């Protein structure tokens, strides 16, 4: 296992949003876990910035509809996978690196009876276990920042997409280069790889053969969202402690505070890119 893989797995094995905490909260609120519906998971399992509205924006750009075959790169606990299958009628495969997270995603999916159209497989987005030209759309949300070789991941998206298929993703960007101390803190706390500017990201996507349809700077949009998420994580840490589930390691909480500061200062930000094969 490479250092980058080990660091990413270490981070997500301890992440405060876990399938154990989600089920504990639902058990407390419902009294039992029988007959869970997909929409009951959505307030808890959407670990990306902007919630369901952000996923809908990607789905529109990727032209996802009933019967679309979709891949979600770096699927985490499978929130996006289940949402697209449930709302859009898509057939969705999520690729997730961390074994415990892939297993947790599979359990959540079984509990809401979506396993026939929503699946999460353990795998690496730099070597995707899907056939050539088999997918209509590839999505990813704030996850390529953990990937050591994003060019390889985007090239894999190009490989598995049908002609005319679409790539739609959001990710972190560096509006200004991070100093060494901040870059190290982001690595130690959240397994963040070196970041790129919007122009560099656009060039990367084009370099593997995609035609970029649109790019949107999300930095201003993310500023209030990230402040709210910081408060959420601080609350989740206490909820996880009480539930006996992973709380997030100390470096994560320290780095997230600094991350939010860097977003407020517009040194870091976000981008949404839509592209076509």
Short mmCIF file of C-alpha atoms in Angstrom, two decimals:
data_model
loop_
_atom_site.label_atom_id
_atom_site.label_comp_id
_atom_site.label_asym_id
_atom_site.label_seq_id
_atom_site.Cartn_x
_atom_site.Cartn_y
_atom_site.Cartn_z
CA UNK A 1 0.00 0.00 0.00
CA UNK A 2 1.45 3.39 -1.02
CA UNK A 3 1.90 6.25 1.44
CA UNK A 4 -0.91 8.16 -0.28
CA UNK A 5 -3.28 5.20 -0.06
CA UNK A 6 -2.37 4.57 3.58
CA UNK A 7 -2.96 8.21 4.50
CA UNK A 8 -6.34 8.32 2.75
CA UNK A 9 -7.49 5.07 4.36
CA UNK A 10 -6.26 6.29 7.77
CA UNK A 11 -8.28 9.51 7.37
CA UNK A 12 -11.51 7.87 6.24
CA UNK A 13 -11.32 5.00 8.71
CA UNK A 14 -11.58 7.65 11.44
CA UNK A 15 -13.96 10.07 9.69
CA UNK A 16 -16.80 11.24 11.96
CA UNK A 17 -19.41 10.61 9.28
CA UNK A 18 -19.57 6.83 9.44
CA UNK A 19 -22.22 4.27 8.64
CA UNK A 20 -22.18 3.28 12.32
CA UNK A 21 -23.06 6.83 13.42
CA UNK A 22 -25.75 7.15 10.73
CA UNK A 23 -27.43 3.96 11.90
CA UNK A 24 -27.07 4.93 15.57
CA UNK A 25 -28.79 8.27 14.93
CA UNK A 26 -31.59 6.64 12.94
CA UNK A 27 -32.07 3.98 15.61
CA UNK A 28 -32.39 6.72 18.22
CA UNK A 29 -34.85 8.81 16.18
CA UNK A 30 -36.97 5.88 14.87
CA UNK A 31 -36.60 3.37 17.68
CA UNK A 32 -35.57 0.64 15.19
CA UNK A 33 -34.03 0.23 11.75
CA UNK A 34 -36.74 -1.83 10.09
CA UNK A 35 -38.12 -0.63 6.78
CA UNK A 36 -35.63 2.18 6.22
CA UNK A 37 -36.38 4.29 3.16
CA UNK A 38 -33.66 5.87 0.98
CA UNK A 39 -34.82 9.40 1.76
CA UNK A 40 -34.32 8.78 5.48
CA UNK A 41 -30.59 8.43 4.82
CA UNK A 42 -30.23 11.62 2.79
CA UNK A 43 -29.97 14.04 5.77
CA UNK A 44 -27.06 11.95 7.06
CA UNK A 45 -25.15 10.39 4.15
CA UNK A 46 -24.51 13.29 1.76
CA UNK A 47 -20.87 14.04 2.60
CA UNK A 48 -20.24 16.80 0.06
CA UNK A 49 -20.59 20.56 -0.13
CA UNK A 50 -24.03 21.85 -1.04
CA UNK A 51 -26.00 18.70 -0.29
CA UNK A 52 -28.57 17.29 -2.68
CA UNK A 53 -28.82 20.52 -4.69
CA UNK A 54 -25.14 20.19 -5.63
CA UNK A 55 -25.69 16.60 -6.73
CA UNK A 56 -28.71 17.65 -8.80
CA UNK A 57 -26.55 20.26 -10.54
CA UNK A 58 -24.02 17.60 -11.52
CA UNK A 59 -26.79 15.23 -12.58
CA UNK A 60 -28.27 17.89 -14.87
CA UNK A 61 -24.89 18.64 -16.40
CA UNK A 62 -24.20 14.94 -16.89
CA UNK A 63 -27.68 14.43 -18.43
CA UNK A 64 -28.53 11.62 -16.01
CA UNK A 65 -32.01 10.20 -16.46
CA UNK A 66 -33.97 6.98 -16.01
CA UNK A 67 -31.80 4.07 -17.10
CA UNK A 68 -28.54 6.01 -17.29
CA UNK A 69 -25.47 3.99 -16.36
CA UNK A 70 -23.41 6.07 -13.96
CA UNK A 71 -20.10 5.70 -12.11
CA UNK A 72 -19.36 7.68 -8.95
CA UNK A 73 -15.62 8.04 -8.39
CA UNK A 74 -14.56 8.00 -4.71
CA UNK A 75 -18.07 7.10 -3.57
CA UNK A 76 -17.50 7.14 0.20
CA UNK A 77 -20.55 5.85 2.06
CA UNK A 78 -22.53 5.80 -1.18
CA UNK A 79 -24.87 8.72 -0.53
CA UNK A 80 -24.63 10.02 -4.09
CA UNK A 81 -24.93 6.50 -5.52
CA UNK A 82 -28.18 5.82 -3.66
CA UNK A 83 -29.61 9.28 -4.39
CA UNK A 84 -29.06 9.00 -8.15
CA UNK A 85 -30.53 5.52 -8.24
CA UNK A 86 -33.56 6.52 -6.14
CA UNK A 87 -34.39 9.92 -7.63
CA UNK A 88 -33.28 9.53 -11.24
CA UNK A 89 -33.77 5.80 -11.81
CA UNK A 90 -30.12 5.47 -12.81
CA UNK A 91 -28.03 2.32 -12.52
CA UNK A 92 -25.08 3.49 -10.44
CA UNK A 93 -21.74 1.95 -9.49
CA UNK A 94 -19.62 3.69 -6.89
CA UNK A 95 -15.86 3.12 -6.69
CA UNK A 96 -14.47 3.48 -3.16
CA UNK A 97 -10.87 3.00 -2.03
CA UNK A 98 -11.35 2.52 1.73
CA UNK A 99 -12.46 -1.05 2.57
CA UNK A 100 -14.43 -0.10 5.70
CA UNK A 101 -16.21 2.70 3.87
CA UNK A 102 -17.11 0.48 0.93
CA UNK A 103 -18.49 -2.14 3.33
CA UNK A 104 -20.46 0.51 5.23
CA UNK A 105 -21.87 1.85 1.96
CA UNK A 106 -22.96 -1.62 0.95
CA UNK A 107 -24.74 -2.14 4.26
CA UNK A 108 -26.61 1.16 4.02
CA UNK A 109 -27.63 0.33 0.46
CA UNK A 110 -28.98 -3.08 1.45
CA UNK A 111 -30.95 -1.57 4.32
CA UNK A 112 -32.87 0.69 1.93
CA UNK A 113 -33.30 -2.07 -0.68
CA UNK A 114 -31.46 -0.30 -3.50
CA UNK A 115 -28.79 -2.95 -4.04
CA UNK A 116 -30.13 -3.90 -7.48
CA UNK A 117 -29.49 -0.44 -8.97
CA UNK A 118 -26.98 1.11 -6.53
CA UNK A 119 -23.75 -0.71 -5.75
CA UNK A 120 -20.45 0.32 -4.20
CA UNK A 121 -17.35 -1.67 -5.03
CA UNK A 122 -13.96 -1.47 -3.39
CA UNK A 123 -11.48 -0.16 -5.93
CA UNK A 124 -9.08 2.55 -7.03
CA UNK A 125 -10.20 5.29 -9.42
CA UNK A 126 -6.76 5.19 -11.06
CA UNK A 127 -7.59 1.61 -12.16
CA UNK A 128 -11.38 1.41 -12.39
CA UNK A 129 -12.86 -2.12 -12.47
CA UNK A 130 -15.36 -1.30 -15.24
CA UNK A 131 -15.26 -2.11 -18.99
CA UNK A 132 -14.40 0.35 -21.76
CA UNK A 133 -17.26 2.47 -23.11
CA UNK A 134 -19.79 1.05 -20.66
CA UNK A 135 -20.94 4.15 -18.77
CA UNK A 136 -23.07 7.18 -19.68
CA UNK A 137 -21.84 9.54 -16.95
CA UNK A 138 -19.03 9.77 -14.39
CA UNK A 139 -19.47 11.94 -11.31
CA UNK A 140 -17.19 12.83 -8.41
CA UNK A 141 -17.58 15.26 -5.53
CA UNK A 142 -14.67 16.85 -3.65
CA UNK A 143 -12.62 13.66 -3.86
CA UNK A 144 -9.97 13.97 -6.56
CA UNK A 145 -8.03 16.10 -4.06
CA UNK A 146 -7.15 12.81 -2.31
CA UNK A 147 -6.02 11.04 -5.50
CA UNK A 148 -2.24 10.90 -6.12
CA UNK A 149 -2.57 10.93 -9.93
CA UNK A 150 -5.70 12.81 -10.98
CA UNK A 151 -4.72 12.59 -14.65
CA UNK A 152 -4.93 8.80 -14.45
CA UNK A 153 -8.34 9.00 -12.73
CA UNK A 154 -9.73 11.36 -15.38
CA UNK A 155 -8.26 9.17 -18.11
CA UNK A 156 -10.08 6.20 -16.56
CA UNK A 157 -13.31 8.21 -16.69
CA UNK A 158 -12.66 8.85 -20.38
CA UNK A 159 -11.99 5.14 -20.97
CA UNK A 160 -15.20 3.84 -19.38
CA UNK A 161 -17.46 6.51 -20.88
CA UNK A 162 -19.38 5.92 -24.07
CA UNK A 163 -18.89 8.38 -26.91
CA UNK A 164 -20.87 11.48 -25.94
CA UNK A 165 -20.81 10.47 -22.28
CA UNK A 166 -20.16 13.13 -19.67
CA UNK A 167 -17.82 13.76 -16.78
CA UNK A 168 -19.16 16.09 -14.07
CA UNK A 169 -17.26 16.76 -10.87
CA UNK A 170 -16.44 19.22 -8.13
CA UNK A 171 -13.12 19.50 -6.36
CA UNK A 172 -10.84 21.71 -4.31
CA UNK A 173 -8.64 24.24 -6.10
CA UNK A 174 -5.76 26.48 -5.06
CA UNK A 175 -6.47 30.10 -5.94
CA UNK A 176 -3.06 30.81 -4.44
CA UNK A 177 -0.28 28.28 -3.78
CA UNK A 178 -0.32 27.02 -0.19
CA UNK A 179 2.73 27.61 1.94
CA UNK A 180 4.60 24.55 3.16
CA UNK A 181 3.03 24.57 6.63
CA UNK A 182 -0.56 24.71 5.33
CA UNK A 183 0.13 22.06 2.67
CA UNK A 184 1.56 19.76 5.33
CA UNK A 185 -1.42 20.36 7.63
CA UNK A 186 -3.88 19.54 4.82
CA UNK A 187 -1.94 16.33 4.12
CA UNK A 188 -1.71 15.21 7.73
CA UNK A 189 -5.29 16.10 8.59
CA UNK A 190 -7.23 15.25 5.42
CA UNK A 191 -4.85 13.44 3.05
CA UNK A 192 -4.98 16.32 0.57
CA UNK A 193 -2.65 16.04 -2.42
CA UNK A 194 -1.06 19.10 -4.09
CA UNK A 195 -3.84 21.24 -5.54
CA UNK A 196 -4.15 23.02 -8.86
CA UNK A 197 -5.79 26.17 -10.24
CA UNK A 198 -8.95 26.16 -12.36
CA UNK A 199 -6.89 26.76 -15.52
CA UNK A 200 -4.60 23.84 -14.64
CA UNK A 201 -7.60 21.61 -13.96
CA UNK A 202 -9.20 22.51 -17.27
CA UNK A 203 -5.94 21.70 -19.09
CA UNK A 204 -5.71 18.36 -17.25
CA UNK A 205 -9.22 17.35 -18.31
CA UNK A 206 -8.58 18.36 -21.91
CA UNK A 207 -5.22 16.55 -21.97
CA UNK A 208 -6.87 13.11 -21.80
CA UNK A 209 -9.31 13.88 -24.63
CA UNK A 210 -12.36 15.50 -23.02
CA UNK A 211 -14.10 18.56 -24.42
CA UNK A 212 -14.75 20.91 -21.51
CA UNK A 213 -18.34 22.18 -21.59
CA UNK A 214 -18.20 24.49 -18.58
CA UNK A 215 -16.16 25.45 -15.55
CA UNK A 216 -17.56 27.31 -12.56
CA UNK A 217 -15.57 28.82 -9.71
CA UNK A 218 -17.40 27.75 -6.53
CA UNK A 219 -15.18 29.59 -4.07
CA UNK A 220 -17.76 32.22 -3.07
CA UNK A 221 -20.53 29.63 -2.95
CA UNK A 222 -18.47 27.42 -0.67
CA UNK A 223 -17.54 30.09 1.86
CA UNK A 224 -20.78 30.00 3.92
CA UNK A 225 -21.21 26.26 3.31
CA UNK A 226 -17.82 25.45 4.82
CA UNK A 227 -18.47 27.57 7.91
CA UNK A 228 -21.68 25.59 8.47
CA UNK A 229 -19.85 22.30 7.95
CA UNK A 230 -17.22 23.22 10.52
CA UNK A 231 -19.98 23.66 13.10
CA UNK A 232 -21.51 20.37 11.93
CA UNK A 233 -18.24 18.48 12.39
CA UNK A 234 -17.77 19.92 15.85
CA UNK A 235 -21.24 18.66 16.79
CA UNK A 236 -20.65 15.30 15.09
CA UNK A 237 -17.49 14.75 17.09
CA UNK A 238 -19.48 14.86 20.32
CA UNK A 239 -22.29 12.74 18.84
CA UNK A 240 -19.72 10.17 17.72
CA UNK A 241 -18.13 10.12 21.16
CA UNK A 242 -21.49 9.43 22.77
CA UNK A 243 -22.31 6.75 20.20
CA UNK A 244 -18.89 5.09 20.47
CA UNK A 245 -18.21 5.53 16.74
CA UNK A 246 -15.15 7.09 15.00
CA UNK A 247 -14.72 10.75 15.98
CA UNK A 248 -12.09 11.90 13.48
CA UNK A 249 -8.45 12.16 14.51
CA UNK A 250 -7.17 15.37 16.07
CA UNK A 251 -5.25 16.43 12.97
CA UNK A 252 -8.47 16.29 10.92
CA UNK A 253 -10.27 18.72 13.20
CA UNK A 254 -7.24 21.02 13.33
CA UNK A 255 -6.80 20.99 9.57
CA UNK A 256 -10.52 21.55 8.92
CA UNK A 257 -10.47 24.73 10.99
CA UNK A 258 -7.54 25.98 8.90
CA UNK A 259 -9.22 24.80 5.68
CA UNK A 260 -12.28 26.91 6.45
CA UNK A 261 -10.03 29.90 7.13
CA UNK A 262 -8.27 29.40 3.79
CA UNK A 263 -11.64 29.25 2.03
CA UNK A 264 -12.77 32.46 3.74
CA UNK A 265 -9.52 34.10 2.59
CA UNK A 266 -10.15 32.72 -0.94
CA UNK A 267 -6.71 31.10 -0.97
CA UNK A 268 -8.47 27.77 -1.49
CA UNK A 269 -11.75 27.25 -3.24
CA UNK A 270 -13.76 24.93 -5.43
CA UNK A 271 -14.56 24.26 -9.06
CA UNK A 272 -17.32 22.43 -10.92
CA UNK A 273 -16.31 21.05 -14.32
CA UNK A 274 -18.57 19.50 -16.94
CA UNK A 275 -16.95 17.74 -19.91
CA UNK A 276 -17.94 15.46 -22.77
CA UNK A 277 -16.18 12.54 -24.45
#
